[in-house]
Short mmCIF file of C-alpha atoms and ligand atoms in Angstrom, two decimals:
data_model
loop_
_atom_site.label_atom_id
_atom_site.label_comp_id
_atom_site.label_asym_id
_atom_site.label_seq_id
_atom_site.Cartn_x
_atom_site.Cartn_y
_atom_site.Cartn_z
CA UNK V 292 96.19 -37.36 127.70
CA UNK V 293 97.74 -34.01 126.50
CA UNK V 294 101.23 -35.75 126.10
CA UNK V 295 99.89 -38.78 123.96
CA UNK V 296 100.17 -38.22 120.33
CA UNK V 297 98.63 -40.73 117.71
CA UNK V 298 100.94 -40.51 114.67
CA UNK V 299 99.58 -42.69 112.11
CA UNK V 300 97.66 -41.21 109.19
CA UNK V 301 93.98 -41.47 109.97
CA UNK V 302 90.73 -40.51 107.98
CA UNK V 303 87.34 -40.37 109.72
CA UNK V 304 84.30 -40.78 107.62
CA UNK V 305 81.21 -39.44 109.32
CA UNK V 306 77.87 -40.72 108.07
CA UNK V 307 75.02 -38.23 109.02
CA UNK V 308 77.56 -35.46 109.32
CA UNK V 309 74.84 -32.70 109.25
CA UNK V 310 73.23 -34.05 112.34
CA UNK V 311 73.15 -33.02 115.91
CA UNK V 312 75.69 -35.49 117.18
CA UNK V 313 78.43 -34.07 114.71
CA UNK V 314 77.46 -30.52 115.60
CA UNK V 315 77.29 -30.86 119.40
CA UNK V 316 79.78 -33.51 120.27
CA UNK V 317 81.94 -34.77 117.39
CA UNK V 318 83.25 -31.76 115.75
CA UNK V 319 84.08 -30.00 119.21
CA UNK V 320 85.72 -33.22 120.50
CA UNK V 321 87.85 -33.63 117.35
CA UNK V 322 88.75 -29.88 117.57
CA UNK V 323 90.00 -30.17 121.04
CA UNK V 324 92.31 -33.30 120.31
CA UNK V 325 93.50 -31.20 117.37
CA UNK V 326 94.25 -28.14 119.49
CA UNK V 327 95.89 -30.24 122.02
CA UNK V 328 98.24 -31.72 119.10
CA UNK V 329 96.90 -35.34 119.86
CA UNK V 330 95.31 -36.03 116.46
CA UNK V 331 97.87 -37.35 113.92
CA UNK V 332 99.72 -34.81 111.73
CA UNK V 333 98.15 -36.48 108.64
CA UNK V 334 94.44 -36.34 109.47
CA UNK V 335 91.19 -35.72 107.55
CA UNK V 336 87.57 -35.64 108.37
CA UNK V 337 85.17 -36.79 105.60
CA UNK V 338 81.52 -35.70 106.24
CA UNK V 339 78.84 -37.56 104.35
CA UNK V 340 75.00 -36.67 104.43
CA UNK V 341 72.21 -36.21 102.04
CA UNK V 342 72.40 -32.27 102.34
CA UNK V 343 73.59 -30.76 99.04
CA UNK V 344 76.29 -28.38 100.43
CA UNK V 345 79.78 -27.70 99.19
CA UNK V 346 82.95 -28.35 100.94
CA UNK V 347 83.20 -24.75 101.76
CA UNK V 348 79.72 -24.81 103.36
CA UNK V 349 80.51 -27.84 105.28
CA UNK V 350 83.81 -26.18 106.63
CA UNK V 351 81.40 -23.37 107.98
CA UNK V 352 79.19 -26.13 109.47
CA UNK V 353 82.24 -27.53 111.31
CA UNK V 354 83.45 -24.17 112.49
CA UNK V 355 79.96 -22.85 113.59
CA UNK V 356 79.45 -26.05 115.71
CA UNK V 357 82.82 -25.57 117.27
CA UNK V 358 82.11 -21.92 117.98
CA UNK V 359 78.79 -22.92 119.67
CA UNK V 360 79.69 -26.06 121.61
CA UNK V 361 83.34 -26.18 122.31
CA UNK V 362 83.74 -25.32 125.96
CA UNK V 363 87.51 -24.20 125.48
CA UNK V 364 88.95 -21.05 123.68
CA UNK V 365 88.69 -21.73 120.00
CA UNK V 366 91.36 -19.36 118.25
CA UNK V 367 90.43 -18.42 114.72
CA UNK V 368 93.66 -19.62 113.16
CA UNK V 369 93.13 -23.02 114.99
CA UNK V 370 89.67 -23.17 113.81
CA UNK V 371 90.27 -22.23 110.25
CA UNK V 372 93.24 -24.99 110.35
CA UNK V 373 90.97 -27.81 111.73
CA UNK V 374 88.14 -26.99 109.29
CA UNK V 375 90.51 -26.95 106.40
CA UNK V 376 91.07 -30.70 107.06
CA UNK V 377 87.51 -31.46 106.45
CA UNK V 378 85.80 -32.56 103.19
CA UNK V 379 82.33 -33.43 102.33
CA UNK V 380 80.37 -35.53 100.09
CA UNK V 381 76.64 -35.61 99.43
CA UNK V 382 74.55 -38.81 98.91
CA UNK V 383 71.99 -41.03 100.28
CA UNK V 384 72.97 -44.03 102.29
CA UNK V 385 71.02 -46.46 100.21
CA UNK V 386 72.94 -45.31 96.91
CA UNK V 387 75.88 -47.83 96.12
CA UNK V 388 77.48 -45.13 93.73
CA UNK V 389 77.93 -42.90 96.87
CA UNK V 390 80.29 -45.40 98.34
CA UNK V 391 82.24 -45.66 95.22
CA UNK V 392 82.49 -41.73 95.64
CA UNK V 393 83.83 -42.35 99.17
CA UNK V 394 86.27 -44.79 98.00
CA UNK V 395 87.75 -42.39 95.37
CA UNK V 396 87.98 -39.48 97.94
CA UNK V 397 89.69 -41.80 100.44
CA UNK V 398 92.23 -42.90 97.64
CA UNK V 399 92.87 -39.44 96.83
CA UNK V 400 93.50 -38.57 100.63
CA UNK V 401 96.04 -41.64 100.65
CA UNK V 402 97.88 -40.21 97.56
CA UNK V 403 98.13 -37.00 99.32
CA UNK V 404 99.59 -38.60 102.57
CA UNK V 405 101.66 -41.01 100.62
CA UNK V 406 100.57 -44.00 102.49
CA UNK V 407 97.51 -45.97 102.96
CA UNK V 408 95.78 -44.34 105.94
CA UNK V 409 93.74 -45.82 108.80
CA UNK V 410 89.96 -45.34 108.18
CA UNK V 411 87.47 -45.00 110.86
CA UNK V 412 83.71 -44.89 109.88
CA UNK V 413 81.36 -43.25 112.31
CA UNK V 414 77.59 -44.00 112.04
CA UNK V 415 76.10 -40.92 113.44
CA UNK V 416 72.70 -41.81 112.08
CA UNK V 417 69.34 -43.00 113.21
CA UNK V 418 69.70 -46.81 113.95
CA UNK V 419 67.30 -47.58 110.98
CA UNK V 420 70.22 -46.81 108.49
CA UNK V 421 72.60 -48.88 110.27
CA UNK V 422 72.00 -52.16 108.18
CA UNK V 423 72.13 -50.27 105.11
CA UNK V 424 75.38 -48.41 105.83
CA UNK V 425 77.12 -51.64 107.36
CA UNK V 426 76.09 -53.68 104.26
CA UNK V 427 77.38 -51.05 101.80
CA UNK V 428 80.51 -50.52 103.55
CA UNK V 429 81.15 -54.22 103.34
CA UNK V 430 80.08 -54.47 99.68
CA UNK V 431 82.14 -51.75 98.55
CA UNK V 432 85.43 -53.02 100.29
CA UNK V 433 85.84 -49.81 102.13
CA UNK V 434 86.26 -51.72 105.37
CA UNK V 435 89.10 -54.11 103.99
CA UNK V 436 92.36 -53.00 105.69
CA UNK V 437 95.32 -52.35 103.42
CA UNK V 438 97.28 -55.05 105.09
CA UNK V 439 97.57 -56.67 108.51
CA UNK V 440 100.19 -54.03 109.53
CA UNK V 441 98.84 -50.94 107.58
CA UNK V 442 95.60 -48.96 107.37
CA UNK V 443 93.15 -50.51 109.81
CA UNK V 444 89.44 -49.79 109.41
CA UNK V 445 86.92 -49.42 112.47
CA UNK V 446 83.22 -48.98 112.64
CA UNK V 447 81.73 -46.92 115.36
CA UNK V 448 78.21 -47.55 116.29
CA UNK V 449 75.94 -45.18 118.61
CA UNK V 450 73.38 -46.41 120.84
CA UNK V 451 70.47 -47.42 120.95
CA UNK V 452 72.06 -50.79 119.89
CA UNK V 453 68.77 -52.38 118.98
CA UNK V 454 65.43 -52.02 120.69
CA UNK V 455 65.13 -55.33 122.62
CA UNK V 456 67.05 -58.56 122.89
CA UNK V 457 65.95 -59.88 119.47
CA UNK V 458 66.89 -56.89 117.37
CA UNK V 459 70.20 -56.51 119.37
CA UNK V 460 71.26 -59.87 118.77
CA UNK V 461 70.25 -59.51 114.95
CA UNK V 462 72.39 -56.21 114.66
CA UNK V 463 75.21 -57.81 116.39
CA UNK V 464 75.10 -60.99 114.04
CA UNK V 465 75.19 -58.69 111.23
CA UNK V 466 78.24 -56.80 112.58
CA UNK V 467 79.82 -60.10 113.36
CA UNK V 468 79.40 -61.48 109.73
CA UNK V 469 80.79 -58.21 108.33
CA UNK V 470 83.83 -57.21 110.41
CA UNK V 471 86.24 -58.68 113.25
CA UNK V 472 85.38 -57.83 116.86
CA UNK V 473 88.54 -55.75 116.86
CA UNK V 474 86.92 -53.41 114.24
CA UNK V 475 83.65 -52.94 116.10
CA UNK V 476 83.28 -49.98 118.49
CA UNK V 477 79.98 -50.08 120.26
CA UNK V 478 79.51 -46.80 121.96
CA UNK V 479 78.05 -45.90 125.35
CA UNK V 480 79.26 -42.54 126.10
CA UNK V 481 78.65 -42.88 129.70
CA UNK V 482 81.56 -45.43 130.05
CA UNK V 483 83.88 -42.74 128.86
CA UNK V 484 82.72 -40.11 131.10
CA UNK V 485 85.66 -39.13 133.39
CA UNK V 486 83.59 -39.55 136.47
CA UNK V 487 82.37 -43.02 135.81
CA UNK V 488 85.89 -44.19 134.68
CA UNK V 489 86.93 -42.96 137.88
CA UNK V 490 84.43 -45.38 139.88
CA UNK V 491 87.03 -48.32 139.07
CA UNK V 492 90.11 -46.36 140.12
CA UNK V 493 88.66 -45.34 143.37
CA UNK V 494 87.39 -48.77 144.13
CA UNK V 495 90.47 -50.88 143.03
CA UNK V 496 93.30 -48.47 143.78
CA UNK V 497 92.35 -47.66 147.51
CA UNK V 498 92.33 -50.21 150.24
CA UNK V 499 89.80 -48.50 152.31
CA UNK V 500 86.65 -49.44 150.31
CA UNK V 501 86.92 -52.88 148.96
CA UNK V 502 86.96 -54.94 151.94
CA UNK V 503 83.59 -53.38 152.90
CA UNK V 504 82.06 -53.35 149.29
CA UNK V 505 79.53 -56.23 149.93
CA UNK V 506 76.14 -57.08 151.50
CA UNK V 507 77.55 -57.30 154.81
CA UNK V 508 78.25 -53.75 155.01
CA UNK V 509 76.23 -52.18 152.11
CA UNK V 510 72.56 -51.83 152.70
CA UNK V 511 71.49 -50.55 149.20
CA UNK V 512 72.79 -48.50 146.07
CA UNK V 513 70.92 -45.92 144.35
CA UNK V 514 71.72 -44.82 140.81
CA UNK V 515 69.95 -41.83 139.40
CA UNK V 516 69.85 -40.05 135.95
CA UNK V 517 67.61 -36.97 136.38
CA UNK V 518 67.20 -34.75 133.68
CA UNK V 519 65.29 -31.31 133.80
CA UNK V 520 64.96 -31.22 130.09
CA UNK V 521 61.86 -32.58 128.53
CA UNK V 522 62.15 -34.59 125.12
CA UNK V 523 61.88 -31.11 123.39
CA UNK V 524 62.79 -31.49 119.64
CA UNK V 525 63.57 -35.22 120.10
CA UNK V 526 59.92 -36.58 120.23
CA UNK V 527 60.16 -38.20 116.92
CA UNK V 528 63.14 -40.26 118.00
CA UNK V 529 62.00 -40.73 121.63
CA UNK V 530 58.44 -41.92 121.07
CA UNK V 531 58.36 -45.70 121.18
CA UNK V 532 61.81 -45.92 122.66
CA UNK V 533 61.22 -44.28 126.05
CA UNK V 534 63.54 -43.90 128.99
CA UNK V 535 64.24 -47.43 129.97
CA UNK V 536 65.67 -48.20 126.30
CA UNK V 537 67.13 -44.69 125.89
CA UNK V 538 69.25 -44.57 129.28
CA UNK V 539 68.20 -47.72 131.15
CA UNK V 540 69.63 -50.63 129.15
CA UNK V 541 72.98 -48.60 128.52
CA UNK V 542 73.99 -45.68 130.74
CA UNK V 543 72.37 -46.68 134.04
CA UNK V 544 73.38 -50.62 133.63
CA UNK V 545 77.05 -49.62 132.83
CA UNK V 546 77.08 -47.39 136.06
CA UNK V 547 75.82 -50.45 137.96
CA UNK V 548 78.42 -52.58 136.41
CA UNK V 549 81.12 -50.34 137.46
CA UNK V 550 79.86 -50.20 140.95
CA UNK V 551 79.13 -53.92 141.24
CA UNK V 552 81.90 -55.83 139.15
CA UNK V 553 84.59 -57.82 140.43
CA UNK V 554 88.11 -56.78 140.41
CA UNK V 555 89.45 -57.13 136.82
CA UNK V 556 92.92 -57.33 138.20
CA UNK V 557 94.60 -55.75 135.20
CA UNK V 558 93.74 -52.59 133.47
CA UNK V 559 93.03 -54.19 129.89
CA UNK V 560 90.10 -54.32 127.51
CA UNK V 561 89.76 -58.08 127.95
CA UNK V 562 89.46 -58.35 131.61
CA UNK V 563 87.32 -55.32 132.16
CA UNK V 564 84.87 -55.95 129.57
CA UNK V 565 84.66 -59.62 130.83
CA UNK V 566 84.00 -58.40 134.64
CA UNK V 567 81.32 -55.93 133.35
CA UNK V 568 79.66 -58.59 131.23
CA UNK V 569 79.79 -61.14 134.07
CA UNK V 570 77.97 -58.70 136.56
CA UNK V 571 75.26 -57.91 134.09
CA UNK V 572 74.67 -61.51 133.59
CA UNK V 573 73.98 -61.53 137.25
CA UNK V 574 71.04 -59.34 137.09
CA UNK V 575 68.04 -61.11 138.47
CA UNK V 576 65.01 -61.07 135.92
CA UNK V 577 62.02 -59.20 137.55
CA UNK V 578 59.15 -61.36 137.00
CA UNK V 579 55.73 -60.27 136.07
CA UNK V 580 54.39 -60.55 139.72
CA UNK V 581 57.33 -58.73 141.17
CA UNK V 582 56.85 -55.85 138.52
CA UNK V 583 53.99 -54.48 140.79
CA UNK V 584 56.23 -53.66 143.65
CA UNK V 585 59.60 -53.32 142.03
CA UNK V 586 58.88 -51.22 138.92
CA UNK V 587 57.52 -47.77 138.22
CA UNK V 588 56.58 -46.47 134.60
CA UNK V 589 55.86 -42.81 134.25
CA UNK V 590 55.06 -40.05 131.82
CA UNK V 591 55.26 -36.25 132.04
CA UNK V 592 52.14 -34.31 131.66
CA UNK V 593 52.08 -32.77 128.31
CA UNK V 594 54.31 -35.31 126.66
CA UNK V 595 51.44 -36.38 124.24
CA UNK V 596 51.54 -32.79 122.97
CA UNK V 597 55.11 -33.02 122.13
CA UNK V 598 56.05 -32.77 118.35
CA UNK V 599 56.60 -36.36 116.87
CA UNK V 600 54.68 -38.00 119.71
CA UNK V 601 51.63 -40.28 119.14
CA UNK V 602 48.52 -39.02 120.58
CA UNK V 603 47.79 -42.02 122.52
CA UNK V 604 51.54 -42.87 123.31
CA UNK V 605 52.22 -45.08 126.31
CA UNK V 606 56.02 -44.46 126.14
CA UNK V 607 57.66 -43.90 129.64
CA UNK V 608 59.67 -40.68 130.19
CA UNK V 609 60.46 -41.99 133.64
CA UNK V 610 61.16 -45.21 135.35
CA UNK V 611 62.11 -46.52 138.73
CA UNK V 612 63.23 -50.07 139.24
CA UNK V 613 64.50 -52.27 142.11
CA UNK V 614 67.28 -54.72 140.62
CA UNK V 615 69.13 -57.41 142.60
CA UNK V 616 72.29 -59.30 141.58
CA UNK V 617 72.47 -63.26 141.91
CA UNK V 618 75.98 -63.49 143.47
CA UNK V 619 77.49 -63.87 146.79
CA UNK V 620 78.98 -60.32 147.24
CA UNK V 621 75.55 -58.47 146.36
CA UNK V 622 72.81 -60.98 147.62
CA UNK V 623 69.94 -59.17 149.06
CA UNK V 624 71.37 -55.56 148.42
CA UNK V 625 68.88 -53.67 146.27
CA UNK V 626 70.19 -51.33 143.25
CA UNK V 627 67.47 -48.74 142.87
CA UNK V 628 67.70 -47.29 139.26
CA UNK V 629 65.90 -44.21 138.38
CA UNK V 630 65.70 -41.91 135.69
CA UNK V 631 63.31 -39.27 134.12
CA UNK V 632 62.86 -36.29 131.67
CA UNK V 633 61.20 -32.95 132.74
CA UNK V 634 62.07 -33.49 136.41
CA UNK V 635 62.83 -30.89 139.15
CA UNK V 636 66.65 -30.96 138.63
CA UNK V 637 69.38 -32.50 136.48
CA UNK V 638 71.50 -34.57 138.53
CA UNK V 639 73.45 -37.95 137.73
CA UNK V 640 74.75 -39.85 140.49
CA UNK V 641 75.42 -43.18 142.40
CA UNK V 642 75.14 -43.43 146.04
CA UNK V 643 76.34 -46.32 148.16
CA UNK V 644 74.51 -46.57 151.60
CA UNK V 645 76.45 -48.27 154.09
CA UNK V 646 74.51 -50.21 157.01
CA UNK V 647 74.04 -48.32 160.13
CA UNK V 648 76.41 -49.15 163.07
CA UNK V 649 74.43 -50.36 166.05
CA UNK V 650 74.01 -49.19 168.87
CA UNK V 651 75.84 -45.64 168.03
CA UNK V 652 78.64 -44.40 170.29
CA UNK V 653 76.70 -41.35 171.32
CA UNK V 654 74.77 -39.72 173.90
CA UNK V 655 71.55 -41.60 174.68
CA UNK V 656 71.96 -44.53 172.22
CA UNK V 657 68.62 -45.84 172.83
CA UNK V 658 67.03 -42.89 171.27
CA UNK V 659 66.58 -42.88 167.26
CA UNK V 660 69.58 -41.77 165.64
CA UNK V 661 70.52 -41.74 162.00
CA UNK V 662 74.10 -42.10 161.23
CA UNK V 663 74.62 -43.95 158.02
CA UNK V 664 77.81 -43.51 155.95
CA UNK V 665 77.10 -42.73 152.43
CA UNK V 666 79.58 -42.56 149.53
CA UNK V 667 78.31 -40.61 146.43
CA UNK V 668 79.79 -40.51 143.19
CA UNK V 669 78.47 -37.31 141.65
CA UNK V 670 78.81 -37.83 137.87
CA UNK V 671 77.35 -34.67 136.85
CA UNK V 672 77.13 -31.73 137.52
CA UNK V 673 79.21 -30.73 140.52
CA UNK V 674 81.53 -33.66 139.43
CA UNK V 675 83.02 -34.95 142.67
CA UNK V 676 83.22 -37.97 145.31
CA UNK V 677 81.68 -37.35 148.70
CA UNK V 678 81.93 -39.54 151.78
CA UNK V 679 79.50 -38.57 154.49
CA UNK V 680 80.66 -39.60 158.07
CA UNK V 681 80.07 -38.75 161.82
CA UNK V 682 82.15 -36.96 164.29
CA UNK V 683 81.75 -35.76 167.85
CA UNK V 684 80.46 -32.28 167.99
CA UNK V 685 82.94 -30.23 170.19
CA UNK V 686 80.83 -29.82 173.40
CA UNK V 687 80.55 -31.20 176.95
CA UNK V 688 78.21 -33.89 175.58
CA UNK V 689 78.76 -37.01 173.21
CA UNK V 690 76.50 -35.61 170.65
CA UNK V 691 77.60 -36.14 167.13
CA UNK V 692 77.32 -34.28 163.69
CA UNK V 693 77.46 -35.17 160.16
CA UNK V 694 80.40 -34.11 158.09
CA UNK V 695 81.79 -34.84 154.67
CA UNK V 696 85.13 -35.70 152.94
CA UNK V 697 85.00 -34.52 149.33
CA UNK V 698 87.20 -34.64 146.24
CA UNK V 699 86.06 -32.22 143.59
CA UNK V 700 87.28 -32.30 140.05
CA UNK V 701 88.74 -29.19 138.64
CA UNK V 702 90.13 -28.35 141.99
CA UNK V 703 93.66 -26.78 142.42
CA UNK V 704 95.28 -30.20 142.81
CA UNK V 705 94.06 -31.52 139.43
CA UNK V 706 93.86 -28.27 137.68
CA UNK V 707 92.93 -29.00 134.15
CA UNK V 708 89.46 -29.35 132.45
CA UNK V 709 88.14 -32.87 132.22
CA UNK V 710 87.98 -34.55 128.69
CA UNK V 711 84.67 -34.60 127.20
CA UNK V 712 83.25 -38.33 126.80
CA UNK V 713 83.44 -38.10 123.01
CA UNK V 714 86.84 -36.92 123.09
CA UNK V 715 87.89 -40.09 125.06
CA UNK V 716 85.62 -42.13 122.54
CA UNK V 717 87.36 -40.87 119.55
CA UNK V 718 90.72 -41.04 121.13
CA UNK V 719 90.37 -44.47 122.32
CA UNK V 720 88.92 -45.73 118.83
CA UNK V 721 91.94 -44.25 117.15
CA UNK V 722 94.40 -46.02 119.45
CA UNK V 723 92.31 -49.18 119.35
CA UNK V 724 91.41 -49.55 122.91
CA UNK V 725 88.12 -51.08 123.25
CA UNK V 726 87.99 -51.07 127.44
CA UNK V 727 85.18 -48.23 127.33
CA UNK V 728 83.18 -49.88 124.47
CA UNK V 729 80.58 -52.46 125.02
CA UNK V 730 81.09 -56.15 124.32
CA UNK V 731 78.48 -58.33 122.70
CA UNK V 732 77.86 -59.92 125.96
CA UNK V 733 77.39 -56.68 127.69
CA UNK V 734 74.83 -55.70 125.32
CA UNK V 735 73.01 -59.03 125.46
CA UNK V 736 72.80 -59.46 129.12
CA UNK V 737 71.66 -55.94 129.54
CA UNK V 738 68.91 -56.28 126.99
CA UNK V 739 67.75 -59.51 128.56
CA UNK V 740 67.13 -57.77 131.82
CA UNK V 741 65.28 -54.78 130.17
CA UNK V 742 63.41 -56.73 127.54
CA UNK V 743 61.55 -58.78 130.21
CA UNK V 744 60.38 -55.32 131.87
CA UNK V 745 59.48 -54.04 128.41
CA UNK V 746 57.34 -56.96 127.53
CA UNK V 747 55.22 -56.52 130.54
CA UNK V 748 55.10 -52.86 129.97
CA UNK V 749 53.86 -53.00 126.37
CA UNK V 750 50.12 -52.34 127.09
CA UNK V 751 50.62 -50.75 130.79
CA UNK V 752 49.57 -47.25 131.11
CA UNK V 753 52.37 -44.99 132.54
CA UNK V 754 51.66 -42.86 135.76
CA UNK V 755 51.51 -39.27 134.93
CA UNK V 756 53.73 -36.75 136.76
CA UNK V 757 53.99 -32.94 136.66
CA UNK V 758 56.78 -31.50 134.63
CA UNK V 759 59.35 -30.15 137.20
CA UNK V 760 58.34 -32.63 139.90
CA UNK V 761 60.23 -35.73 141.31
CA UNK V 762 58.25 -38.14 139.26
CA UNK V 763 55.35 -40.07 139.73
CA UNK V 764 54.00 -40.32 143.52
CA UNK V 765 53.83 -44.05 143.63
CA UNK V 766 57.78 -44.57 143.09
C1 BG6 H 1031 71.58 -39.97 125.60
C2 BG6 H 1031 70.25 -39.96 125.63
O1 BG6 H 1031 72.19 -41.20 125.36
O2 BG6 H 1031 72.14 -39.39 126.86
C3 BG6 H 1031 69.56 -38.68 126.05
O3 BG6 H 1031 69.66 -40.68 124.38
C4 BG6 H 1031 70.21 -38.19 127.40
O4 BG6 H 1031 68.28 -38.92 126.15
C5 BG6 H 1031 71.62 -38.24 127.28
O5 BG6 H 1031 69.64 -36.95 127.48
C6 BG6 H 1031 72.33 -37.85 128.53
O6 BG6 H 1031 73.77 -37.79 128.35
P1 BG6 H 1031 74.54 -36.62 128.90
O7 BG6 H 1031 75.91 -37.07 128.49
O8 BG6 H 1031 73.96 -35.38 128.69
O9 BG6 H 1031 74.53 -36.78 130.50
#
């Protein structure tokens, strides 16, 4: 990525520029691209939010967020250079006059650049603001490209994309009415994680695993997204949304798609998105009857006391479910999907359990031995891919022992630091590559599967678990 330069003049307009996402993720990610010389020479960042601050104060916000959250070294000249590219406008998203101000600002920038620049509109705002901003963007003409050849315009939308199948459909319909599909970038930042992108490379570049990547050899797949953190300051956002919508419908199902999809044959957005969508369409709906044994809904003790949480909230902070795919390759193989907040450890991984070879080639094969090959994609932390296997223990007997082959990121061979997911998102959006952004179909199929569970869950009391534990006992 370091040798790639995007050199068409570009302006990024960030709605909700004073929010958490901008501070924690976007500004540090843009700064990294800038430091590596990847951003266009003619680049501007226009922050928009309701806070009445000056351009100078916004520059300080940008600088401070980089100093706090950027993982590399942020030298002061670079920091000042990058912050100097930013500008700021204050206004409310409902106020149409503000869009006129944005338009004037963008015209000034284009005059300075001497060309019609590309415009990227990033909605870093709560979903309730999407419709207002999208409609005003359209009405103001801001998203009309200068021509077919110059000055593209693109819109980046964060998750959650709707709150169920119905609302997702209506948001997608609105987007479809206002923009062309090539202009719409639906974000699921997990797709852009280096460790998740690598699942496809690992599967489809090696001859070793693909022939056994099916129900004949695989017993089950476990996908876990465990977080030690509780909802902390995010109670107001999280309550009523819950774990299944927050990370199940998107991040976890996209990991499942990477593990289970068919070979897209070519490395392009059209093929890859189509294969992801196909496998998501094959998720078997969990019926009301099956829910009893296949799904667990949990809430950590103390959640009801969090700021912004309703005192009788039934929102889940934990779920575990068993999913199956209706296709030949995966028939009968359970995918155990599990996620929770305030758990014992933070760990995100996908584990593929191969069936045991029976009988074992070992001393006393009639006795109970466990010798199952397990392939683990450690998504974070300790980013790595690990294969557990068995070898003969050097001895006078045929006893065996477990060993592993592990590829670790950041090791000497690959040296450099992994790009952050948001860096990849911004870079791909600027170059116009939609591979790691979700399509309408993917969003709809995943919501279809999740909505059926949410409907049954509506009035179901969650099982309470202790903070710092491994979730409710029943799971
Ligand atoms: C977000 C969820 O999409 O993903 C959060 O809203 C969750 O609740 C986060 O904590 C996890 O992302 P990451 O990149 O920190 O693993």
